[in-house]
Backbone as CSV, one residue per row, in Angstrom:
resi,resn,N_x,N_y,N_z,CA_x,CA_y,CA_z,C_x,C_y,C_z
1,UNK,10.318,-4.176,4.121,9.222,-3.594,3.362,8.707,-4.650,2.388
2,UNK,7.396,-4.747,2.276,6.761,-5.845,1.536,5.781,-5.306,0.501
3,UNK,5.676,-6.003,-0.637,4.720,-5.658,-1.677,4.164,-6.944,-2.258
4,UNK,2.890,-6.918,-2.625,2.270,-8.060,-3.302,1.357,-7.547,-4.398
5,UNK,1.547,-8.073,-5.592,0.680,-7.789,-6.729,0.100,-9.122,-7.192
6,UNK,-1.215,-9.255,-7.143,-1.843,-10.512,-7.552,-2.899,-10.939,-6.555
7,UNK,-2.966,-12.223,-6.274,-3.958,-12.736,-5.338,-3.653,-14.177,-4.978
8,UNK,-3.980,-14.565,-3.740,-3.793,-15.937,-3.283,-5.027,-16.746,-3.656
9,UNK,-4.825,-17.849,-4.362,-5.935,-18.682,-4.801,-6.685,-19.324,-3.647
10,UNK,-7.998,-19.469,-3.823,-8.818,-20.123,-2.819,-8.867,-19.388,-1.488
11,UNK,-8.619,-18.084,-1.501,-8.495,-17.316,-0.265,-9.737,-17.443,0.615
12,UNK,-10.900,-17.312,0.009,-12.142,-17.384,0.779,-12.765,-18.775,0.742
13,UNK,-12.024,-19.748,0.257,-12.529,-21.120,0.187,-11.848,-22.016,1.219
14,UNK,-11.135,-21.408,2.156,-10.487,-22.181,3.199,-9.006,-21.905,3.370
15,UNK,-8.390,-21.251,2.381,-6.955,-20.982,2.452,-6.641,-19.947,3.536
16,UNK,-7.461,-18.908,3.612,-7.219,-17.883,4.624,-7.224,-18.491,6.026
17,UNK,-8.204,-19.333,6.305,-8.296,-19.942,7.630,-7.059,-20.774,7.930
18,UNK,-6.601,-21.554,6.956,-5.418,-22.397,7.169,-4.175,-21.551,7.392
19,UNK,-4.044,-20.489,6.622,-2.868,-19.616,6.770,-2.873,-18.941,8.144
20,UNK,-4.007,-18.381,8.521,-4.104,-17.669,9.792,-3.768,-18.586,10.970
21,UNK,-4.258,-19.821,10.922,-4.006,-20.762,12.004,-2.554,-21.232,12.045
22,UNK,-1.846,-21.080,10.921,-0.471,-21.575,10.827,0.568,-20.520,11.182
23,UNK,0.146,-19.263,11.242,1.067,-18.167,11.546,1.230,-18.046,13.063
24,UNK,2.450,-17.847,13.506,2.724,-17.706,14.926,2.005,-16.521,15.547
25,UNK,1.761,-16.608,16.834,1.022,-15.568,17.545,1.682,-14.202,17.410
26,UNK,2.992,-14.207,17.355,3.748,-12.956,17.246,3.354,-12.168,16.005
27,UNK,3.171,-12.856,14.888,2.858,-12.194,13.632,1.357,-12.073,13.420
28,UNK,0.614,-13.003,14.007,-0.846,-12.939,13.936,-1.349,-11.610,14.495
29,UNK,-0.803,-11.202,15.606,-1.264,-9.982,16.253,-0.877,-8.708,15.525
30,UNK,0.070,-8.794,14.594,0.512,-7.601,13.890,-0.315,-7.251,12.669
31,UNK,-1.165,-8.175,12.229,-1.982,-7.920,11.038,-3.183,-7.068,11.423
32,UNK,-3.336,-5.939,10.781,-4.410,-5.003,11.112,-5.620,-5.116,10.188
33,UNK,-5.452,-5.780,9.046,-6.550,-5.887,8.083,-6.842,-7.334,7.736
34,UNK,-7.519,-7.524,6.615,-7.936,-8.868,6.224,-7.513,-9.260,4.816
35,UNK,-6.683,-8.435,4.159,-6.303,-8.748,2.786,-5.285,-9.882,2.734
36,UNK,-5.263,-10.582,1.622,-4.301,-11.676,1.453,-2.871,-11.157,1.443
37,UNK,-2.659,-9.930,0.979,-1.308,-9.363,0.930,-0.734,-9.174,2.331
38,UNK,-1.562,-8.689,3.259,-1.110,-8.494,4.635,-0.755,-9.836,5.286
39,UNK,-1.607,-10.824,5.074,-1.357,-12.129,5.673,-0.174,-12.827,5.015
40,UNK,0.056,-12.531,3.731,1.234,-13.094,3.060,2.509,-12.550,3.696
41,UNK,2.496,-11.269,4.082,3.658,-10.683,4.754,3.864,-11.326,6.118
42,UNK,2.760,-11.536,6.845,2.864,-12.211,8.144,3.441,-13.609,7.967
43,UNK,3.019,-14.286,6.909,3.523,-15.632,6.635,5.006,-15.590,6.292
44,UNK,5.428,-14.564,5.544,6.847,-14.404,5.221,7.670,-14.203,6.491
45,UNK,7.212,-13.327,7.385,7.927,-13.079,8.634,7.982,-14.347,9.492
46,UNK,6.893,-15.092,9.479,6.848,-16.346,10.221,7.843,-17.350,9.630
47,UNK,7.930,-17.389,8.303,8.866,-18.294,7.631,10.303,-17.895,7.931
48,UNK,10.563,-16.591,7.930,11.902,-16.086,8.241,12.302,-16.491,9.656
49,UNK,11.368,-16.357,10.579,11.647,-16.722,11.965,11.888,-18.223,12.099
50,UNK,11.091,-19.028,11.414,11.240,-20.480,11.486,12.566,-20.938,10.883
51,UNK,13.159,-20.110,10.013,14.462,-20.409,9.430,15.599,-20.054,10.398
52,UNK,15.247,-19.410,11.514,16.262,-19.044,12.502,16.698,-17.597,12.453
53,UNK,15.924,-16.752,11.755,16.276,-15.339,11.647,15.150,-14.498,12.243
54,UNK,15.467,-13.738,13.275,14.479,-12.908,13.937,14.291,-11.614,13.149
55,UNK,13.102,-11.387,12.578,12.885,-10.153,11.814,13.075,-8.886,12.628
56,UNK,12.980,-8.976,13.951,13.153,-7.805,14.806,14.574,-7.654,15.352
57,UNK,15.485,-8.520,14.910,16.874,-8.444,15.368,17.497,-7.136,14.873
58,UNK,17.915,-6.271,15.790,18.423,-4.954,15.416,19.717,-5.031,14.616
59,UNK,20.548,-6.017,14.902,21.795,-6.175,14.151,21.500,-6.549,12.706
60,UNK,20.587,-7.505,12.509,20.218,-7.917,11.160,19.504,-6.790,10.422
61,UNK,18.695,-6.040,11.141,18.022,-4.914,10.509,19.027,-3.874,10.024
62,UNK,20.129,-3.718,10.755,21.148,-2.745,10.376,22.023,-3.247,9.244
63,UNK,22.446,-4.512,9.317,23.376,-5.063,8.329,22.677,-5.755,7.163
64,UNK,21.415,-6.089,7.334,20.691,-6.813,6.301,20.681,-8.308,6.593
65,UNK,19.661,-8.980,6.115,19.519,-10.414,6.348,20.279,-11.244,5.317
66,UNK,20.660,-10.614,4.216,21.329,-11.328,3.134,20.319,-11.716,2.067
67,UNK,20.684,-11.486,0.820,19.717,-11.729,-0.262,19.339,-13.203,-0.384
68,UNK,20.271,-14.104,-0.085,19.938,-15.528,-0.183,18.933,-15.934,0.888
69,UNK,19.038,-15.340,2.074,18.077,-15.628,3.146,16.697,-15.103,2.767
70,UNK,16.640,-13.893,2.248,15.355,-13.327,1.824,14.723,-14.176,0.731
71,UNK,15.561,-14.637,-0.205,15.028,-15.443,-1.307,14.486,-16.778,-0.795
72,UNK,15.209,-17.412,0.112,14.742,-18.686,0.663,13.443,-18.506,1.446
73,UNK,13.329,-17.404,2.175,12.124,-17.151,2.962,10.920,-16.877,2.074
74,UNK,11.146,-16.170,0.974,10.036,-15.866,0.081,9.605,-17.122,-0.680
75,UNK,10.563,-17.999,-0.988,10.217,-19.270,-1.627,9.451,-20.169,-0.657
76,UNK,9.845,-20.132,0.613,9.131,-20.908,1.625,7.715,-20.388,1.780
77,UNK,7.533,-19.089,1.677,6.203,-18.492,1.768,5.315,-19.020,0.643
78,UNK,5.850,-19.062,-0.574,5.092,-19.586,-1.715,4.779,-21.060,-1.512
79,UNK,5.758,-21.807,-1.043,5.566,-23.242,-0.800,4.434,-23.485,0.205
80,UNK,4.414,-22.702,1.254,3.377,-22.878,2.282,1.996,-22.502,1.732
81,UNK,1.918,-21.454,0.942,0.635,-21.070,0.327,0.117,-22.192,-0.565
82,UNK,0.999,-22.764,-1.369,0.598,-23.881,-2.225,0.125,-25.068,-1.393
83,UNK,0.756,-25.268,-0.243,0.355,-26.355,0.636,-1.051,-26.165,1.187
84,UNK,-1.406,-24.932,1.543,-2.754,-24.662,2.034,-3.797,-24.957,0.951
85,UNK,-3.453,-24.627,-0.282,-4.389,-24.872,-1.384,-4.545,-26.367,-1.631
86,UNK,-3.442,-27.106,-1.592,-3.522,-28.561,-1.777,-4.322,-29.226,-0.667
87,UNK,-4.343,-28.622,0.516,-5.047,-29.206,1.657,-6.559,-29.001,1.588
88,UNK,-7.033,-28.181,0.656,-8.468,-27.984,0.515,-9.129,-29.281,0.057
89,UNK,-10.336,-29.550,0.504,-11.049,-30.734,0.027,-11.174,-30.712,-1.499
90,UNK,-11.137,-31.883,-2.091,-11.157,-31.968,-3.548,-12.385,-31.294,-4.135
91,UNK,-13.536,-31.451,-3.479,-14.751,-30.839,-4.023,-14.680,-29.320,-3.998
92,UNK,-13.951,-28.787,-3.012,-13.777,-27.329,-2.946,-12.862,-26.866,-4.064
93,UNK,-11.767,-27.596,-4.275,-10.839,-27.212,-5.337,-11.491,-27.331,-6.708
94,UNK,-12.321,-28.339,-6.898,-13.022,-28.485,-8.177,-14.029,-27.363,-8.379
95,UNK,-14.692,-26.990,-7.310,-15.697,-25.938,-7.412,-15.111,-24.557,-7.572
96,UNK,-13.852,-24.409,-7.235,-13.174,-23.107,-7.346,-11.943,-23.226,-8.244
97,UNK,-12.131,-23.884,-9.376,-10.984,-24.178,-10.243,-10.190,-22.931,-10.587
98,UNK,-10.889,-21.867,-10.992,-10.165,-20.657,-11.363,-9.611,-19.913,-10.170
99,UNK,-10.239,-20.084,-8.982,-9.838,-19.324,-7.811,-8.677,-19.949,-7.050
100,UNK,-8.354,-21.205,-7.324,-7.265,-21.833,-6.585,-5.904,-21.600,-7.237
101,UNK,-5.890,-20.888,-8.327,-4.622,-20.483,-8.930,-4.193,-19.147,-8.326
102,UNK,-2.952,-19.091,-7.904,-2.446,-17.871,-7.258,-1.551,-17.087,-8.207
103,UNK,-1.652,-15.777,-8.129,-0.722,-14.865,-8.790,0.092,-14.210,-7.676
104,UNK,1.348,-14.590,-7.568,2.175,-14.162,-6.443,3.395,-13.384,-6.918
105,UNK,3.191,-12.146,-7.275,4.312,-11.247,-7.543,4.625,-10.527,-6.237
106,UNK,5.608,-11.063,-5.515,6.019,-10.499,-4.235,7.282,-9.667,-4.413
107,UNK,7.493,-8.730,-3.486,8.764,-8.011,-3.411,9.040,-7.734,-1.940
108,UNK,10.280,-7.978,-1.513,10.675,-7.690,-0.139,12.041,-7.014,-0.165
109,UNK,12.221,-6.020,0.717,13.485,-5.285,0.797,13.867,-5.107,2.257
110,UNK,15.164,-5.251,2.549,15.647,-5.062,3.921,16.594,-3.877,4.041
111,UNK,16.601,-3.017,3.018,17.491,-1.860,3.038,18.830,-2.110,2.382
112,UNK,19.125,-3.381,2.078,20.378,-3.744,1.435,20.146,-4.563,0.162
113,UNK,19.129,-5.379,0.169,18.818,-6.238,-0.967,17.318,-6.186,-1.255
114,UNK,16.981,-6.478,-2.496,15.583,-6.587,-2.911,15.402,-7.938,-3.596
115,UNK,14.362,-8.649,-3.220,14.028,-9.913,-3.874,12.580,-9.832,-4.341
116,UNK,12.359,-10.107,-5.614,11.022,-10.093,-6.198,10.711,-11.468,-6.786
117,UNK,9.432,-11.783,-6.870,9.012,-13.012,-7.533,7.999,-12.683,-8.619
118,UNK,8.047,-13.460,-9.677,6.973,-13.460,-10.682,6.486,-14.903,-10.735
119,UNK,5.272,-15.154,-10.230,4.873,-16.535,-9.991,3.376,-16.741,-10.194
120,UNK,3.044,-17.890,-10.766,1.661,-18.334,-10.878,1.625,-19.823,-10.551
121,UNK,0.633,-20.255,-9.767,0.535,-21.671,-9.411,-0.262,-22.419,-10.475
122,UNK,0.324,-22.469,-11.652,-0.302,-23.127,-12.795,0.780,-23.538,-13.778
123,UNK,0.552,-24.646,-14.457,1.489,-25.111,-15.477,1.180,-24.535,-16.853
124,UNK,-0.003,-23.959,-17.008,-0.430,-23.511,-18.334,-0.706,-22.018,-18.421
125,UNK,-0.798,-21.329,-17.284,-1.127,-19.902,-17.290,0.118,-19.046,-17.113
126,UNK,0.045,-17.836,-17.629,1.119,-16.866,-17.466,0.931,-16.132,-16.142
127,UNK,2.046,-15.744,-15.539,1.984,-14.976,-14.290,1.676,-13.515,-14.593
128,UNK,1.358,-12.759,-13.563,1.209,-11.315,-13.719,2.532,-10.749,-14.234
129,UNK,2.466,-9.751,-15.069,3.658,-9.247,-15.743,4.641,-8.603,-14.773
130,UNK,5.932,-8.662,-15.125,6.985,-8.047,-14.330,8.185,-7.759,-15.221
131,UNK,8.709,-6.544,-15.128,9.842,-6.108,-15.931,10.891,-5.441,-15.048
132,UNK,12.119,-5.392,-15.552,13.134,-4.584,-14.865,13.995,-3.863,-15.880
133,UNK,14.544,-2.753,-15.440,15.448,-1.949,-16.260,16.590,-1.499,-15.376
134,UNK,17.800,-1.518,-15.902,18.957,-1.126,-15.098,19.878,-0.222,-15.898
135,UNK,20.604,0.603,-15.182,21.530,1.519,-15.836,22.275,2.356,-14.822
136,UNK,22.884,3.430,-15.308,23.682,4.289,-14.432,22.969,5.589,-14.068
137,UNK,21.913,5.946,-14.812,21.158,7.148,-14.462,19.752,7.070,-15.052
138,UNK,18.829,7.712,-14.388,17.420,7.772,-14.806,17.111,9.237,-15.029
139,UNK,17.094,9.655,-16.296,17.056,11.078,-16.605,15.747,11.501,-17.265
140,UNK,15.374,12.719,-16.938,14.192,13.308,-17.572,14.546,13.709,-18.995
141,UNK,13.667,13.380,-19.918,13.873,13.718,-21.321,13.378,15.134,-21.592
142,UNK,13.943,15.724,-22.628,13.500,17.052,-23.021,12.127,17.000,-23.656
143,UNK,11.539,18.149,-23.883,10.215,18.197,-24.490,9.152,18.511,-23.457
144,UNK,7.961,18.767,-23.958,6.870,19.147,-23.077,6.266,17.940,-22.395
145,UNK,5.602,18.177,-21.288,4.948,17.107,-20.550,3.682,16.672,-21.265
146,UNK,3.158,15.549,-20.889,1.919,15.033,-21.459,0.755,15.874,-20.954
147,UNK,-0.431,15.719,-21.583,-1.597,16.476,-21.096,-1.875,16.246,-19.619
148,UNK,-1.526,15.068,-19.119,-1.770,14.771,-17.698,-0.685,15.360,-16.802
149,UNK,0.334,15.972,-17.404,1.396,16.592,-16.626,2.593,15.694,-16.383
150,UNK,2.537,14.458,-16.880,3.645,13.520,-16.670,4.804,13.853,-17.611
151,UNK,6.015,13.594,-17.141,7.196,13.827,-17.957,7.821,12.507,-18.382
152,UNK,8.545,12.538,-19.480,9.148,11.325,-20.018,10.560,11.168,-19.469
153,UNK,10.918,9.928,-19.131,12.244,9.625,-18.602,12.891,8.520,-19.422
154,UNK,14.194,8.394,-19.264,14.932,7.373,-20.000,16.066,6.841,-19.135
155,UNK,16.252,5.519,-19.194,17.367,4.897,-18.496,18.613,5.026,-19.366
156,UNK,19.688,5.553,-18.775,20.936,5.710,-19.508,21.994,4.787,-18.936
157,UNK,22.907,4.349,-19.790,23.979,3.439,-19.376,25.311,3.969,-19.870
158,UNK,26.164,4.328,-18.936,27.506,4.794,-19.290,28.525,3.666,-19.216
159,UNK,28.191,2.608,-18.478,29.077,1.455,-18.378,28.217,0.236,-18.044
160,UNK,28.847,-0.839,-17.583,28.113,-2.063,-17.291,27.505,-2.081,-15.893
161,UNK,27.671,-0.998,-15.160,27.134,-0.961,-13.809,25.620,-0.880,-13.777
162,UNK,25.074,-1.263,-12.640,23.631,-1.182,-12.427,23.385,-0.323,-11.196
163,UNK,23.758,0.962,-11.306,23.574,1.876,-10.182,22.098,2.031,-9.843
164,UNK,21.261,1.940,-10.870,19.813,2.074,-10.698,19.140,0.854,-11.301
165,UNK,18.229,0.246,-10.552,17.431,-0.858,-11.069,15.972,-0.556,-10.771
166,UNK,15.168,-0.511,-11.804,13.735,-0.297,-11.651,13.007,-1.603,-11.923
167,UNK,12.057,-1.937,-11.081,11.218,-3.113,-11.277,9.780,-2.626,-11.341
168,UNK,9.059,-3.038,-12.375,7.699,-2.530,-12.560,6.813,-3.580,-13.209
169,UNK,5.517,-3.456,-12.958,4.557,-4.374,-13.571,4.426,-4.117,-15.064
170,UNK,4.673,-2.877,-15.471,4.609,-2.492,-16.879,5.809,-1.610,-17.200
171,UNK,6.349,-1.673,-18.412,7.447,-0.777,-18.790,7.041,0.680,-18.590
172,UNK,7.929,1.468,-18.033,7.617,2.858,-17.725,8.028,3.813,-18.837
173,UNK,8.720,3.308,-19.851,9.137,4.141,-20.975,8.830,3.423,-22.279
174,UNK,8.991,4.142,-23.396,8.723,3.559,-24.705,9.946,2.867,-25.293
175,UNK,11.101,3.003,-24.654,12.317,2.386,-25.181,12.332,0.902,-24.811
176,UNK,11.934,0.060,-25.742,11.813,-1.369,-25.474,13.134,-1.982,-25.031
177,UNK,14.239,-1.490,-25.586,15.535,-2.073,-25.268,15.949,-1.841,-23.820
178,UNK,15.271,-0.942,-23.128,15.605,-0.650,-21.739,14.958,-1.599,-20.742
179,UNK,14.060,-2.475,-21.206,13.278,-3.308,-20.295,13.440,-4.780,-20.611
180,UNK,13.605,-5.564,-19.573,13.732,-7.018,-19.706,12.569,-7.673,-18.969
181,UNK,11.926,-8.623,-19.608,10.822,-9.332,-18.971,11.367,-10.406,-18.038
182,UNK,10.916,-10.387,-16.801,11.284,-11.445,-15.854,10.496,-12.691,-16.232
183,UNK,11.149,-13.834,-16.440,10.426,-15.050,-16.830,9.420,-15.485,-15.771
184,UNK,8.347,-16.097,-16.222,7.346,-16.630,-15.297,7.984,-17.649,-14.356
185,UNK,7.542,-17.615,-13.108,8.027,-18.495,-12.041,9.545,-18.393,-11.864
186,UNK,9.933,-17.159,-11.554,11.343,-16.846,-11.296,11.439,-15.839,-10.164
187,UNK,12.629,-15.765,-9.567,12.920,-14.706,-8.606,13.893,-13.729,-9.235
188,UNK,13.764,-12.484,-8.867,14.666,-11.416,-9.290,15.324,-10.869,-8.031
189,UNK,16.659,-10.931,-7.975,17.395,-10.451,-6.809,18.272,-9.272,-7.201
190,UNK,18.213,-8.209,-6.412,19.042,-7.029,-6.638,19.928,-6.850,-5.416
191,UNK,21.258,-6.907,-5.627,22.200,-6.792,-4.513,23.550,-6.336,-5.048
192,UNK,24.109,-5.311,-4.415,25.444,-4.813,-4.782,25.583,-4.559,-6.280
193,UNK,24.649,-3.809,-6.831,24.686,-3.428,-8.244,24.657,-4.636,-9.183
194,UNK,24.112,-5.721,-8.716,24.004,-6.934,-9.529,22.562,-7.418,-9.525
195,UNK,22.095,-7.843,-10.687,20.757,-8.403,-10.833,20.886,-9.884,-11.139
196,UNK,20.235,-10.712,-10.337,20.291,-12.161,-10.503,18.891,-12.719,-10.722
197,UNK,18.773,-13.680,-11.621,17.512,-14.360,-11.895,17.671,-15.836,-11.549
198,UNK,16.730,-16.370,-10.766,16.722,-17.795,-10.444,15.338,-18.367,-10.743
199,UNK,15.257,-19.543,-11.320,13.947,-20.174,-11.535,13.372,-20.682,-10.218
200,UNK,12.070,-20.670,-10.110,11.381,-21.268,-8.963,10.974,-22.670,-9.397
201,UNK,11.755,-23.643,-8.987,11.565,-25.018,-9.460,10.630,-25.758,-8.508
202,UNK,9.402,-25.935,-8.933,8.425,-26.707,-8.174,7.483,-27.386,-9.152
203,UNK,6.326,-27.793,-8.706,5.401,-28.541,-9.555,4.870,-27.730,-10.731
204,UNK,4.981,-26.406,-10.674,4.448,-25.562,-11.737,5.532,-25.010,-12.658
205,UNK,6.757,-25.443,-12.461,7.874,-24.936,-13.253,8.037,-25.735,-14.543
206,UNK,8.409,-25.051,-15.613,8.751,-25.714,-16.873,10.104,-25.190,-17.335
207,UNK,11.060,-26.082,-17.618,12.380,-25.634,-18.071,12.402,-25.227,-19.542
208,UNK,11.322,-25.469,-20.255,11.293,-25.203,-21.692,11.036,-23.728,-21.970
209,UNK,11.953,-23.032,-22.647,11.733,-21.619,-22.982,10.678,-21.437,-24.058
210,UNK,10.298,-22.524,-24.760,9.316,-22.423,-25.836,7.896,-22.692,-25.348
211,UNK,7.727,-22.936,-24.058,6.403,-23.200,-23.520,5.501,-21.983,-23.722
212,UNK,4.335,-22.216,-24.266,3.369,-21.145,-24.482,2.339,-21.168,-23.359
213,UNK,2.378,-20.165,-22.530,1.407,-20.037,-21.449,0.319,-19.044,-21.853
214,UNK,-0.871,-19.261,-21.341,-1.998,-18.384,-21.643,-2.007,-17.182,-20.708
215,UNK,-2.220,-15.998,-21.264,-2.291,-14.776,-20.468,-3.725,-14.456,-20.047
216,UNK,-4.655,-15.321,-20.389,-6.070,-15.041,-20.130,-6.367,-14.909,-18.637
217,UNK,-5.835,-15.821,-17.826,-6.115,-15.783,-16.389,-5.628,-14.485,-15.764
218,UNK,-4.384,-14.105,-16.052,-3.841,-12.851,-15.506,-4.630,-11.648,-16.008
219,UNK,-5.076,-11.716,-17.274,-5.834,-10.601,-17.837,-7.174,-10.431,-17.137
220,UNK,-7.830,-11.550,-16.797,-9.117,-11.457,-16.105,-8.965,-10.859,-14.715
221,UNK,-7.752,-10.950,-14.153,-7.480,-10.377,-12.833,-6.895,-8.966,-12.935
222,UNK,-6.807,-8.444,-14.167,-6.241,-7.119,-14.363,-4.743,-7.066,-14.174
223,UNK,-4.061,-8.216,-14.352,-2.629,-8.308,-14.090,-1.807,-8.551,-15.353
224,UNK,-2.389,-8.254,-16.510,-1.689,-8.472,-17.771,-1.343,-7.137,-18.392
225,UNK,-0.272,-7.105,-19.171,0.136,-5.864,-19.839,-0.450,-5.767,-21.235
226,UNK,-1.436,-6.599,-21.568,-1.969,-6.631,-22.932,-2.362,-5.249,-23.418
227,UNK,-3.169,-4.540,-22.636,-3.598,-3.215,-23.054,-2.457,-2.215,-23.014
228,UNK,-1.585,-2.340,-22.010,-0.454,-1.420,-21.893,0.511,-1.604,-23.052
229,UNK,0.662,-2.851,-23.501,1.563,-3.119,-24.620,1.086,-2.415,-25.872
230,UNK,-0.224,-2.468,-26.128,-0.761,-1.802,-27.308,-0.531,-0.303,-27.223
231,UNK,-0.715,0.245,-26.030,-0.550,1.681,-25.857,0.904,2.105,-25.960
232,UNK,1.803,1.213,-25.672,3.231,1.555,-25.669,3.947,1.051,-26.911
233,UNK,3.202,0.807,-27.963,3.842,0.436,-29.217,4.298,-1.002,-29.261
234,UNK,3.446,-1.914,-28.749,3.751,-3.342,-28.827,5.079,-3.674,-28.158
235,UNK,5.167,-3.429,-26.865,6.393,-3.709,-26.127,6.391,-5.092,-25.505
236,UNK,5.335,-5.888,-25.769,5.263,-7.206,-25.153,6.290,-8.159,-25.725
237,UNK,6.567,-9.234,-25.005,7.553,-10.224,-25.419,6.951,-11.613,-25.385
238,UNK,7.345,-12.448,-26.329,7.058,-13.867,-26.184,8.055,-14.413,-25.173
239,UNK,7.807,-15.606,-24.650,8.728,-16.163,-23.667,10.102,-16.382,-24.286
240,UNK,10.140,-16.754,-25.591,11.439,-16.968,-26.233,12.246,-15.677,-26.247
241,UNK,11.600,-14.568,-26.655,12.308,-13.296,-26.692,12.671,-12.831,-25.290
242,UNK,11.788,-13.145,-24.335,12.068,-12.781,-22.948,13.349,-13.435,-22.472
243,UNK,13.499,-14.718,-22.764,14.680,-15.440,-22.322,15.923,-14.919,-23.024
244,UNK,15.820,-14.628,-24.320,16.977,-14.112,-25.042,17.379,-12.745,-24.502
245,UNK,16.380,-11.895,-24.236,16.683,-10.589,-23.674,17.298,-10.709,-22.292
246,UNK,16.810,-11.674,-21.524,17.340,-11.896,-20.183,18.794,-12.338,-20.251
247,UNK,19.097,-13.259,-21.172,20.477,-13.718,-21.315,21.405,-12.562,-21.674
248,UNK,20.928,-11.692,-22.581,21.750,-10.549,-22.975,21.981,-9.622,-21.782
249,UNK,20.929,-9.393,-20.995,21.055,-8.515,-19.836,21.968,-9.115,-18.784
250,UNK,21.843,-10.415,-18.554,22.691,-11.060,-17.553,24.154,-11.025,-17.988
251,UNK,24.375,-11.170,-19.286,25.743,-11.091,-19.769,26.325,-9.703,-19.578
252,UNK,25.480,-8.691,-19.753,25.937,-7.316,-19.586,26.265,-7.007,-18.127
253,UNK,25.434,-7.562,-17.216,25.619,-7.272,-15.799,26.598,-8.221,-15.125
254,UNK,26.917,-9.327,-15.796,27.804,-10.296,-15.187,27.078,-11.207,-14.220
255,UNK,25.747,-11.260,-14.297,24.950,-12.096,-13.421,24.828,-13.504,-13.971
256,UNK,24.206,-14.402,-13.194,24.000,-15.778,-13.636,22.564,-16.168,-13.356
């Protein structure tokens, strides 16, 4: 199962054509539409196959492909997308400066593991927002529902286990302590009640936790939590606080 939040840069400036021509016939024929998200999934399946794993293998479908395999395939998918953008003529890339930056928040699940990415192909821009919350139960809170009929929920923790892990573009509750911001250009892996964070180390990665990235690009694409943060009582995080919160969460879960 595949999900994409964001957009592939330079899609209509030549990237789509390069991607389509690079995908194997097996996956080319399975795409029913024209969105970048559908073709990104085809590219992921093609990458998985090129790694030596048949996505249609019934044994692997039953037992799972393994979270490390899924993570490598999703990283290869991002690498190939970046390659298509670099292959565009310089005049095209200059003319589409804002459009050649990609927002690639992907998620893939094989029934056993989930791997998500929070990624932007830029050294100065922030990626589309991504948060996770983990605990032992997700319970409905008392009190009346909102005018829209929605009910309030809360993540509860009875121990250090992560029986439930929620991943969302925006925090789903007002309890700030229940949500951890996934750092920009990172992968989030959920497997066997464990949450793991790995950096995506490429040309757009920065090891500095104090790096200030601009949220303007993501906001123009409707992928920023700026407005949601105001509505939820300023739940946004600076990158420094994000990293500190992440370290605390990883220590609680025993992840690395």
